[in-house]
Phi, psi and omega in degrees: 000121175288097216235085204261130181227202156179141186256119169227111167318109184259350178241167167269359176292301184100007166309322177254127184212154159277155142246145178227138196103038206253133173265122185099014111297117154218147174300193179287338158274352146095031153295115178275127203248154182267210195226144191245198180275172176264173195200186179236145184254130199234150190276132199196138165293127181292149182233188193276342210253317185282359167086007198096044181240130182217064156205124223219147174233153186265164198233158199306314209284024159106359153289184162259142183218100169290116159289144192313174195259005187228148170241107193244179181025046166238139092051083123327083151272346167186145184235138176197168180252111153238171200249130197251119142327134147246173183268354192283109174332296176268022140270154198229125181328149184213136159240149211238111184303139164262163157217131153239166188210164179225143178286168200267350178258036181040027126324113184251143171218151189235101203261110209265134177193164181285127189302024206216036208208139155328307152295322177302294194294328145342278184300315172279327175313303199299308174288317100051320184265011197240164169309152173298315163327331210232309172338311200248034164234152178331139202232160166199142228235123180276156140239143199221177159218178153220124191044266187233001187272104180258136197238131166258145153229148199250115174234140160266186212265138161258022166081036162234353197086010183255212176232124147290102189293150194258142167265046197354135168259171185308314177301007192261325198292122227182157169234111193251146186301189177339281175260359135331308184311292181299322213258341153290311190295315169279012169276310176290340170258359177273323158313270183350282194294355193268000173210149181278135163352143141316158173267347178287003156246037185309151210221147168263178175332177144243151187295169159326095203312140170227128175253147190255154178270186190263152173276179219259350183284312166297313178308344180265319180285329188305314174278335170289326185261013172275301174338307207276323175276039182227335167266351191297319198243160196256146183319166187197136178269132199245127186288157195290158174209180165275012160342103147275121164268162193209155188249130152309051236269156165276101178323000000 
């Protein structure tokens, strides 16, 4: 498989990069991008330096390598939750929507974010609406923002050859709680899973999930916003879930 990309340095650090050459990625001109290994992508409000880009996978030395904002013709293979530790004291376990998805070149990626955040909720709602039929065929996933608020959407195919954005109705849109949140995910892999795939989108296993960490700057936003939901809303006792934990180490 030719699986040719390129990383472009947007600083003199060489900490902030594009990437380019990604299968299941493209810009905004819908040039389809080729392909890389899987990896986990993590969700981030844009900056001048990311070009509007706010899904970013980390580099061997320890950088960002920001992906195009549209994700097409891919594969939804599992939505699951783990629960992320830190050694740091005043970070308080947060649990994290995992999404995995596979590229049209059998290549899986993982896309990581807080299960309680505006993109986690984006996103299960928007699937939450579709048929199993449409579940277990190819998908494109928009990414949008408002301020520091990261939006996934989700579109299906529209019988023109474009994408359709899937629509919510209104009373739904909502940043949903705890245990809403377990409870789209499980409706949604439970939809999914209730009929088999066509076989020409027969799928291979997928590797073994490897977590990669958040750099030390998320981690930082990660803590402003446990403060904040903590004085906003009053403690709640949170139902038992299949949550894995993991410990995280803190820079």
């Amino acid at each position: 498989m030719d699986q040719q990309f390129s990383i472009t340095s947007v600083d003199e650090r060489g900490i902030t990069n594009l990437a380019n050459g990604l299968s299941g990625f493209t810009d905004d001109d819908n040039t389809v991008l080729q392909a890389m290994e899987q990896t986990t992508l993590f969700v981030s409000a844009p900056t001048a330096e990311s070009n509007g880009r706010c899904l970013y996978f980390l580099t061997d030395d320890g950088g960002k390598a920001y992906v195009p904002n549209t994700i097409i013709n891919v594969w939804i293979t599992d939505l699951s939750v783990r629960t992320v530790s830190y050694n740091d004291p005043m970070l308080p376990p947060q649990e994290k929507l995992i999404v995995q998805f596979v590229a049209p070149d059998g290549t899986y990626w993982s896309i990581r974010t807080g299960l309680l955040s505006w993109s986690a909720s984006s996103l299960l709602l928007g699937l939450s609406q579709l048929t199993t039929a449409q579940l277990v065929e190819q998908l494109s996933i928009r990414i949008t923002n408002k301020g520091r608020a990261v939006f996934l959407n989700p579109a299906i195919p529209d019988g023109d050859g474009g994408w359709a954005r899937v629509e919510v109705p209104r009373d739904q849109l909502h940043k949903l709680e705890y245990d809403e949140a377990l409870d789209a995910i499980t409706h949604i892999n439970q939809t999914a899973q209730s009929i088999t795939a066509p076989e020409p989108t027969a799928l291979p296993e997928p590797p073994p999930f490897v977590e990669d960490e958040q750099v030390e700057e998320l981690v930082v936003d990660e803590k402003i916003d446990a403060v904040l939901d903590e004085i906003r809303k009053p403690a709640r006792r949170r139902r038992k879930s299949s949550a894995t934990p993991e410990v995280v180490p803190t820079a």
